[in-house]
Amino acid sequence: MEKIKTGIIGAGYIGALHASILARDERVSLSAVFDVIEERAEKLARSVGAQVCNSAEEAIEKSDALYIATPNTRHPALALAALSADKHVFCEKPMATNLIDARALLDAASNSQSVFQVGHNRRFAPVYARLKRMIAEGLKPHSAHIKMNRGELINPAWVSDPQITGGFLYETPIHMFDMVRFLFGEVKELLAFGSSHEYPEVDDFSVLIRFESGMHATLASAADASWLFPFERVEVFCHHATIITREMESLTISQGLDGRMETHSMHQLSKEEKWGYSQEDRAFIDSVLNRAPAEVTAMDGYKSVELVDMCYRAVARR
Ligand SMILES: NC(=O)c1ccc[n+]([C@@H]2O[C@H](COP(=O)([O-])OP(=O)(O)OC[C@H]3O[C@@H](n4cnc5c(N)ncnc54)[C@H](O)[C@@H]3O)[C@@H](O)[C@H]2O)c1
């Protein structure tokens, strides 16, 4: 079987993580690595047996599929270049950091025969996959209480620069904007408050969401909250039942009125499985091989950008 020649653009933390997973997939041959910092590209290429490239264009030319793993505002141009060369694209989140770029990428992906997947890895994390299954199997949530904090905007250094992140919400909390759609469906209405404390941008948000189903939820996210466990948590309230997740470590359900609860722990999984990275990479290669739509589509990526954009607009109006 011909292997999928896969290139990595951006050889930092997440580029290296994807490369290490893909290097263990026998259907993949890592073809090319490009980073604006050459030593990073060299180090990663050496560790996975790929070739270092002098430009993104060269990496695109040498590959059937590209992972775009650069900082946020660099995603659209690189992903568009890969799509216009008829290559498959795995684009890290956020797909874009404004609606114009997101729309351009959505249109390009929709008009292309290539697979386009967005790196909303949490959809594949066993904790959230199980929560989604529980809801599908009949627990009817009527509200939810969601938190996704960061300890700091210090590491990597660019996360403190809104010119590169697009703003704090585009960096980390966008995962949860995708997650609310994944779990609870389309958003009908959104109200947001924000304030600025530690960083020169709005770095603390409280959001109220009403879904088309009638369900409602709160979503809170602070950028300077320390790394107190669990910095990410979803609490779902149903008829005489509550489900709580703790990061991607565990999920607890209490159902009925006798106070009993049941916990499912993912503690023993590797981080790349616990966080859904292995599964999302496998799904991307499956889609490429089977010419099937991606499991996280350009439309999903677009909708998460749209929700973040709605929050910023709501905060700016106050
Ligand atoms: N899905 C997740 O859980 C997850 C986790 C971490 C990061 N991310 C996303 O992945 C992206 C990268 O984050 P990171 O933590 O790996 O950052 P990083 O700083 O560790 O790595 C980014 C790399 O991209 C390189 N780079 C910058 N501009 C480039 C360009 N134009 N062309 C080629 N290379 C370029 C940098 O030199 C750096 O090596 C971000 O968009 C981030 O939001 C997603």
PDB file of C-alpha atoms in Angstrom, residues 78-296:
ATOM      1  CA  LEU A  78      -0.760  28.054   5.064  1.00  0.00           C
ATOM      2  CA  ALA A  79      -3.920  25.934   5.018  1.00  0.00           C
ATOM      3  CA  LEU A  80      -5.176  27.788   1.920  1.00  0.00           C
ATOM      4  CA  ALA A  81      -1.845  27.252   0.170  1.00  0.00           C
ATOM      5  CA  ALA A  82      -2.003  23.517   0.887  1.00  0.00           C
ATOM      6  CA  LEU A  83      -5.637  23.235  -0.242  1.00  0.00           C
ATOM      7  CA  SER A  84      -4.968  25.142  -3.426  1.00  0.00           C
ATOM      8  CA  ALA A  85      -2.204  22.626  -4.207  1.00  0.00           C
ATOM      9  CA  ASP A  86      -4.866  19.872  -3.789  1.00  0.00           C
ATOM     10  CA  LYS A  87      -3.297  18.544  -0.589  1.00  0.00           C
ATOM     11  CA  HIS A  88      -5.153  17.174   2.414  1.00  0.00           C
ATOM     12  CA  VAL A  89      -4.986  19.424   5.466  1.00  0.00           C
ATOM     13  CA  PHE A  90      -5.023  18.889   9.203  1.00  0.00           C
ATOM     14  CA  CYS A  91      -5.254  22.429  10.579  1.00  0.00           C
ATOM     15  CA  GLU A  92      -4.608  22.975  14.271  1.00  0.00           C
ATOM     16  CA  LYS A  93      -7.214  24.999  16.106  1.00  0.00           C
ATOM     17  CA  PRO A  94      -8.249  27.737  15.717  1.00  0.00           C
ATOM     18  CA  MET A  95      -8.916  27.340  12.017  1.00  0.00           C
ATOM     19  CA  ALA A  96      -8.753  31.153  11.791  1.00  0.00           C
ATOM     20  CA  THR A  97      -8.896  34.159  14.093  1.00  0.00           C
ATOM     21  CA  ASN A  98     -11.552  36.200  12.306  1.00  0.00           C
ATOM     22  CA  LEU A  99     -14.693  35.463  10.325  1.00  0.00           C
ATOM     23  CA  ILE A 100     -13.335  36.622   6.966  1.00  0.00           C
ATOM     24  CA  ASP A 101     -10.398  34.199   7.046  1.00  0.00           C
ATOM     25  CA  ALA A 102     -12.581  31.443   8.479  1.00  0.00           C
ATOM     26  CA  ARG A 103     -15.114  31.903   5.650  1.00  0.00           C
ATOM     27  CA  ALA A 104     -12.344  31.867   3.003  1.00  0.00           C
ATOM     28  CA  LEU A 105     -10.991  28.621   4.420  1.00  0.00           C
ATOM     29  CA  LEU A 106     -14.462  27.101   4.736  1.00  0.00           C
ATOM     30  CA  ASP A 107     -15.192  27.942   1.085  1.00  0.00           C
ATOM     31  CA  ALA A 108     -11.844  26.594  -0.090  1.00  0.00           C
ATOM     32  CA  ALA A 109     -12.314  23.354   1.878  1.00  0.00           C
ATOM     33  CA  SER A 110     -15.902  22.953   0.643  1.00  0.00           C
ATOM     34  CA  ASN A 111     -14.856  23.420  -2.988  1.00  0.00           C
ATOM     35  CA  SER A 112     -11.961  21.000  -2.695  1.00  0.00           C
ATOM     36  CA  GLN A 113     -11.765  17.222  -3.022  1.00  0.00           C
ATOM     37  CA  SER A 114      -9.193  17.183  -0.208  1.00  0.00           C
ATOM     38  CA  VAL A 115      -9.849  16.173   3.388  1.00  0.00           C
ATOM     39  CA  PHE A 116      -9.796  19.171   5.759  1.00  0.00           C
ATOM     40  CA  GLN A 117      -9.807  18.422   9.483  1.00  0.00           C
ATOM     41  CA  VAL A 118      -9.578  20.923  12.341  1.00  0.00           C
ATOM     42  CA  GLY A 119      -7.592  19.989  15.468  1.00  0.00           C
ATOM     43  CA  HIS A 120     -10.422  20.046  18.000  1.00  0.00           C
ATOM     44  CA  ASN A 121      -8.845  17.048  19.721  1.00  0.00           C
ATOM     45  CA  ARG A 122     -11.179  17.042  22.705  1.00  0.00           C
ATOM     46  CA  ARG A 123     -13.984  15.522  20.628  1.00  0.00           C
ATOM     47  CA  PHE A 124     -11.844  12.365  20.531  1.00  0.00           C
ATOM     48  CA  ALA A 125     -10.835  12.380  24.226  1.00  0.00           C
ATOM     49  CA  PRO A 126     -12.443   9.342  25.891  1.00  0.00           C
ATOM     50  CA  VAL A 127     -13.968  11.476  28.679  1.00  0.00           C
ATOM     51  CA  TYR A 128     -15.867  13.669  26.219  1.00  0.00           C
ATOM     52  CA  ALA A 129     -16.665  10.813  23.819  1.00  0.00           C
ATOM     53  CA  ARG A 130     -18.293   8.978  26.752  1.00  0.00           C
ATOM     54  CA  LEU A 131     -20.186  12.071  27.848  1.00  0.00           C
ATOM     55  CA  LYS A 132     -21.475  12.526  24.294  1.00  0.00           C
ATOM     56  CA  ARG A 133     -22.550   8.838  24.234  1.00  0.00           C
ATOM     57  CA  MET A 134     -24.395   9.186  27.559  1.00  0.00           C
ATOM     58  CA  ILE A 135     -26.316  12.147  26.191  1.00  0.00           C
ATOM     59  CA  ALA A 136     -27.083  10.302  22.923  1.00  0.00           C
ATOM     60  CA  GLU A 137     -28.300   7.291  24.897  1.00  0.00           C
ATOM     61  CA  GLY A 138     -31.006   9.294  26.613  1.00  0.00           C
ATOM     62  CA  LEU A 139     -29.806  11.518  29.458  1.00  0.00           C
ATOM     63  CA  LYS A 140     -31.542  14.742  28.612  1.00  0.00           C
ATOM     64  CA  PRO A 141     -29.424  17.679  29.806  1.00  0.00           C
ATOM     65  CA  HIS A 142     -31.310  20.828  30.674  1.00  0.00           C
ATOM     66  CA  SER A 143     -28.335  22.960  31.650  1.00  0.00           C
ATOM     67  CA  ALA A 144     -24.558  22.850  32.034  1.00  0.00           C
ATOM     68  CA  HIS A 145     -21.802  24.678  33.843  1.00  0.00           C
ATOM     69  CA  ILE A 146     -18.488  24.765  32.029  1.00  0.00           C
ATOM     70  CA  LYS A 147     -15.048  26.034  32.964  1.00  0.00           C
ATOM     71  CA  MET A 148     -11.845  26.225  30.973  1.00  0.00           C
ATOM     72  CA  ASN A 149      -9.055  28.193  32.634  1.00  0.00           C
ATOM     73  CA  ARG A 150      -5.399  28.696  31.878  1.00  0.00           C
ATOM     74  CA  GLY A 151      -2.762  29.201  34.527  1.00  0.00           C
ATOM     75  CA  GLU A 152      -0.918  31.838  32.506  1.00  0.00           C
ATOM     76  CA  LEU A 153      -0.295  33.344  29.092  1.00  0.00           C
ATOM     77  CA  ILE A 154       3.466  32.883  29.336  1.00  0.00           C
ATOM     78  CA  ASN A 155       4.353  29.582  27.705  1.00  0.00           C
ATOM     79  CA  PRO A 156       4.880  29.456  24.737  1.00  0.00           C
ATOM     80  CA  ALA A 157       5.807  33.161  24.638  1.00  0.00           C
ATOM     81  CA  TRP A 158       3.526  34.035  21.699  1.00  0.00           C
ATOM     82  CA  VAL A 159       0.345  33.166  23.651  1.00  0.00           C
ATOM     83  CA  SER A 160       0.491  36.582  25.345  1.00  0.00           C
ATOM     84  CA  ASP A 161       0.388  38.390  21.988  1.00  0.00           C
ATOM     85  CA  PRO A 162      -3.141  38.863  20.599  1.00  0.00           C
ATOM     86  CA  GLN A 163      -1.596  39.741  17.211  1.00  0.00           C
ATOM     87  CA  ILE A 164      -0.516  36.096  17.059  1.00  0.00           C
ATOM     88  CA  THR A 165      -3.215  34.302  19.050  1.00  0.00           C
ATOM     89  CA  GLY A 166      -6.105  36.406  17.732  1.00  0.00           C
ATOM     90  CA  GLY A 167      -7.013  36.922  21.418  1.00  0.00           C
ATOM     91  CA  PHE A 168      -7.111  34.623  24.441  1.00  0.00           C
ATOM     92  CA  LEU A 169     -10.453  33.023  23.494  1.00  0.00           C
ATOM     93  CA  TYR A 170      -8.998  31.876  20.158  1.00  0.00           C
ATOM     94  CA  GLU A 171      -6.113  30.155  21.906  1.00  0.00           C
ATOM     95  CA  THR A 172      -7.485  27.881  24.641  1.00  0.00           C
ATOM     96  CA  PRO A 173     -11.224  28.412  25.319  1.00  0.00           C
ATOM     97  CA  ILE A 174     -12.083  27.838  21.623  1.00  0.00           C
ATOM     98  CA  HIS A 175     -11.842  24.138  22.507  1.00  0.00           C
ATOM     99  CA  MET A 176     -14.871  24.576  24.753  1.00  0.00           C
ATOM    100  CA  PHE A 177     -16.826  26.585  22.196  1.00  0.00           C
ATOM    101  CA  ASP A 178     -16.430  23.604  19.892  1.00  0.00           C
ATOM    102  CA  MET A 179     -17.255  21.207  22.741  1.00  0.00           C
ATOM    103  CA  VAL A 180     -20.564  22.881  23.591  1.00  0.00           C
ATOM    104  CA  ARG A 181     -21.730  22.438  19.981  1.00  0.00           C
ATOM    105  CA  PHE A 182     -20.437  18.844  19.933  1.00  0.00           C
ATOM    106  CA  LEU A 183     -22.321  17.978  23.133  1.00  0.00           C
ATOM    107  CA  PHE A 184     -25.402  20.188  23.094  1.00  0.00           C
ATOM    108  CA  GLY A 185     -26.014  21.316  19.497  1.00  0.00           C
ATOM    109  CA  GLU A 186     -26.257  24.694  17.844  1.00  0.00           C
ATOM    110  CA  VAL A 187     -26.172  27.925  19.839  1.00  0.00           C
ATOM    111  CA  LYS A 188     -29.130  30.259  19.494  1.00  0.00           C
ATOM    112  CA  GLU A 189     -28.095  33.102  21.760  1.00  0.00           C
ATOM    113  CA  LEU A 190     -25.014  34.183  23.649  1.00  0.00           C
ATOM    114  CA  LEU A 191     -24.339  36.831  26.281  1.00  0.00           C
ATOM    115  CA  ALA A 192     -20.765  37.595  27.353  1.00  0.00           C
ATOM    116  CA  PHE A 193     -18.999  39.724  29.962  1.00  0.00           C
ATOM    117  CA  GLY A 194     -15.266  40.218  30.083  1.00  0.00           C
ATOM    118  CA  SER A 195     -12.581  42.043  32.020  1.00  0.00           C
ATOM    119  CA  SER A 196      -8.845  42.562  31.877  1.00  0.00           C
ATOM    120  CA  HIS A 197      -6.463  41.833  34.758  1.00  0.00           C
ATOM    121  CA  GLU A 198      -3.064  40.279  34.272  1.00  0.00           C
ATOM    122  CA  TYR A 199      -2.595  40.795  30.523  1.00  0.00           C
ATOM    123  CA  PRO A 200      -3.179  43.710  28.122  1.00  0.00           C
ATOM    124  CA  GLU A 201      -6.265  42.091  26.624  1.00  0.00           C
ATOM    125  CA  VAL A 202      -9.599  40.820  27.938  1.00  0.00           C
ATOM    126  CA  ASP A 203      -8.438  37.805  29.923  1.00  0.00           C
ATOM    127  CA  ASP A 204     -11.464  36.755  31.978  1.00  0.00           C
ATOM    128  CA  PHE A 205     -14.852  35.864  30.496  1.00  0.00           C
ATOM    129  CA  SER A 206     -18.278  34.821  31.755  1.00  0.00           C
ATOM    130  CA  VAL A 207     -20.577  33.621  29.008  1.00  0.00           C
ATOM    131  CA  LEU A 208     -24.248  32.622  29.049  1.00  0.00           C
ATOM    132  CA  ILE A 209     -25.423  30.406  26.228  1.00  0.00           C
ATOM    133  CA  ARG A 210     -28.880  29.327  25.074  1.00  0.00           C
ATOM    134  CA  PHE A 211     -29.051  26.465  22.597  1.00  0.00           C
ATOM    135  CA  GLU A 212     -31.598  25.897  19.834  1.00  0.00           C
ATOM    136  CA  SER A 213     -32.827  22.903  21.860  1.00  0.00           C
ATOM    137  CA  GLY A 214     -33.840  25.270  24.701  1.00  0.00           C
ATOM    138  CA  MET A 215     -31.026  24.028  26.945  1.00  0.00           C
ATOM    139  CA  HIS A 216     -28.768  26.679  28.507  1.00  0.00           C
ATOM    140  CA  ALA A 217     -25.240  26.815  29.894  1.00  0.00           C
ATOM    141  CA  THR A 218     -22.603  28.986  31.526  1.00  0.00           C
ATOM    142  CA  LEU A 219     -19.027  29.037  30.287  1.00  0.00           C
ATOM    143  CA  ALA A 220     -16.303  30.692  32.350  1.00  0.00           C
ATOM    144  CA  SER A 221     -12.689  31.155  31.333  1.00  0.00           C
ATOM    145  CA  ALA A 222      -9.860  33.044  33.030  1.00  0.00           C
ATOM    146  CA  ALA A 223      -6.338  33.233  31.598  1.00  0.00           C
ATOM    147  CA  ASP A 224      -4.430  33.780  34.857  1.00  0.00           C
ATOM    148  CA  ALA A 225      -6.139  31.338  37.205  1.00  0.00           C
ATOM    149  CA  SER A 226      -3.101  29.173  38.184  1.00  0.00           C
ATOM    150  CA  TRP A 227      -3.016  25.542  37.143  1.00  0.00           C
ATOM    151  CA  LEU A 228      -5.335  24.338  39.888  1.00  0.00           C
ATOM    152  CA  PHE A 229      -6.746  20.928  38.938  1.00  0.00           C
ATOM    153  CA  PRO A 230      -9.152  20.622  37.217  1.00  0.00           C
ATOM    154  CA  PHE A 231      -8.618  23.716  35.099  1.00  0.00           C
ATOM    155  CA  GLU A 232     -11.144  22.285  32.676  1.00  0.00           C
ATOM    156  CA  ARG A 233     -14.494  20.924  33.828  1.00  0.00           C
ATOM    157  CA  VAL A 234     -17.967  20.300  32.424  1.00  0.00           C
ATOM    158  CA  GLU A 235     -20.945  19.754  34.725  1.00  0.00           C
ATOM    159  CA  VAL A 236     -24.118  18.596  33.024  1.00  0.00           C
ATOM    160  CA  PHE A 237     -27.456  18.675  34.823  1.00  0.00           C
ATOM    161  CA  CYS A 238     -30.219  16.289  33.750  1.00  0.00           C
ATOM    162  CA  HIS A 239     -33.429  14.935  35.307  1.00  0.00           C
ATOM    163  CA  HIS A 240     -32.236  13.664  38.721  1.00  0.00           C
ATOM    164  CA  ALA A 241     -28.747  13.193  37.306  1.00  0.00           C
ATOM    165  CA  THR A 242     -25.457  15.083  37.178  1.00  0.00           C
ATOM    166  CA  ILE A 243     -22.360  14.228  35.156  1.00  0.00           C
ATOM    167  CA  ILE A 244     -19.046  15.919  35.932  1.00  0.00           C
ATOM    168  CA  THR A 245     -15.798  15.722  33.987  1.00  0.00           C
ATOM    169  CA  ARG A 246     -12.370  16.575  35.443  1.00  0.00           C
ATOM    170  CA  GLU A 247     -10.049  17.669  32.663  1.00  0.00           C
ATOM    171  CA  MET A 248      -9.651  14.549  30.535  1.00  0.00           C
ATOM    172  CA  GLU A 249      -8.898  12.383  33.570  1.00  0.00           C
ATOM    173  CA  SER A 250     -12.311  11.213  34.682  1.00  0.00           C
ATOM    174  CA  LEU A 251     -16.059  11.436  34.427  1.00  0.00           C
ATOM    175  CA  THR A 252     -18.465  10.917  37.337  1.00  0.00           C
ATOM    176  CA  ILE A 253     -22.185  10.336  37.071  1.00  0.00           C
ATOM    177  CA  SER A 254     -24.724  10.430  39.844  1.00  0.00           C
ATOM    178  CA  GLN A 255     -28.165   9.241  38.768  1.00  0.00           C
ATOM    179  CA  GLY A 256     -31.257   8.814  40.922  1.00  0.00           C
ATOM    180  CA  LEU A 257     -31.758  10.087  44.444  1.00  0.00           C
ATOM    181  CA  ASP A 258     -29.838   7.614  46.603  1.00  0.00           C
ATOM    182  CA  GLY A 259     -26.567   9.557  46.408  1.00  0.00           C
ATOM    183  CA  ARG A 260     -24.636   6.832  44.612  1.00  0.00           C
ATOM    184  CA  MET A 261     -22.128   7.749  41.959  1.00  0.00           C
ATOM    185  CA  GLU A 262     -20.004   6.003  39.390  1.00  0.00           C
ATOM    186  CA  THR A 263     -16.608   7.252  38.186  1.00  0.00           C
ATOM    187  CA  HIS A 264     -14.882   6.308  34.945  1.00  0.00           C
ATOM    188  CA  SER A 265     -11.177   7.061  35.127  1.00  0.00           C
ATOM    189  CA  MET A 266      -8.920   7.508  32.099  1.00  0.00           C
ATOM    190  CA  HIS A 267      -5.959   7.894  34.398  1.00  0.00           C
ATOM    191  CA  GLN A 268      -3.997   4.966  33.003  1.00  0.00           C
ATOM    192  CA  LEU A 269      -4.152   6.072  29.366  1.00  0.00           C
ATOM    193  CA  SER A 270      -1.208   7.870  27.815  1.00  0.00           C
ATOM    194  CA  LYS A 271      -1.650  11.647  27.459  1.00  0.00           C
ATOM    195  CA  GLU A 272      -1.855  11.380  23.673  1.00  0.00           C
ATOM    196  CA  GLU A 273      -4.839   9.009  24.014  1.00  0.00           C
ATOM    197  CA  LYS A 274      -6.404  10.726  27.029  1.00  0.00           C
ATOM    198  CA  TRP A 275      -6.423  14.034  25.167  1.00  0.00           C
ATOM    199  CA  GLY A 276      -7.627  12.450  21.907  1.00  0.00           C
ATOM    200  CA  TYR A 277      -4.503  13.258  19.869  1.00  0.00           C
ATOM    201  CA  SER A 278      -3.832   9.676  18.733  1.00  0.00           C
ATOM    202  CA  GLN A 279      -7.481   9.195  17.809  1.00  0.00           C
ATOM    203  CA  GLU A 280      -7.745  12.475  15.837  1.00  0.00           C
ATOM    204  CA  ASP A 281      -4.600  11.658  13.856  1.00  0.00           C
ATOM    205  CA  ARG A 282      -5.881   8.148  13.119  1.00  0.00           C
ATOM    206  CA  ALA A 283      -9.244   9.601  12.047  1.00  0.00           C
ATOM    207  CA  PHE A 284      -7.531  12.072   9.701  1.00  0.00           C
ATOM    208  CA  ILE A 285      -5.504   9.336   7.979  1.00  0.00           C
ATOM    209  CA  ASP A 286      -8.639   7.129   7.812  1.00  0.00           C
ATOM    210  CA  SER A 287     -10.493   9.964   6.043  1.00  0.00           C
ATOM    211  CA  VAL A 288      -7.621  10.518   3.601  1.00  0.00           C
ATOM    212  CA  LEU A 289      -7.409   6.807   2.757  1.00  0.00           C
ATOM    213  CA  ASN A 290     -11.160   6.316   2.483  1.00  0.00           C
ATOM    214  CA  ARG A 291     -11.804   9.657   0.771  1.00  0.00           C
ATOM    215  CA  ALA A 292     -14.332  10.246   3.541  1.00  0.00           C
ATOM    216  CA  PRO A 293     -15.306  13.574   5.126  1.00  0.00           C
ATOM    217  CA  ALA A 294     -13.242  14.596   8.140  1.00  0.00           C
ATOM    218  CA  GLU A 295     -14.677  13.899  11.595  1.00  0.00           C
ATOM    219  CA  VAL A 296     -14.129  17.543  12.555  1.00  0.00           C
TER     220      VAL A 296
END
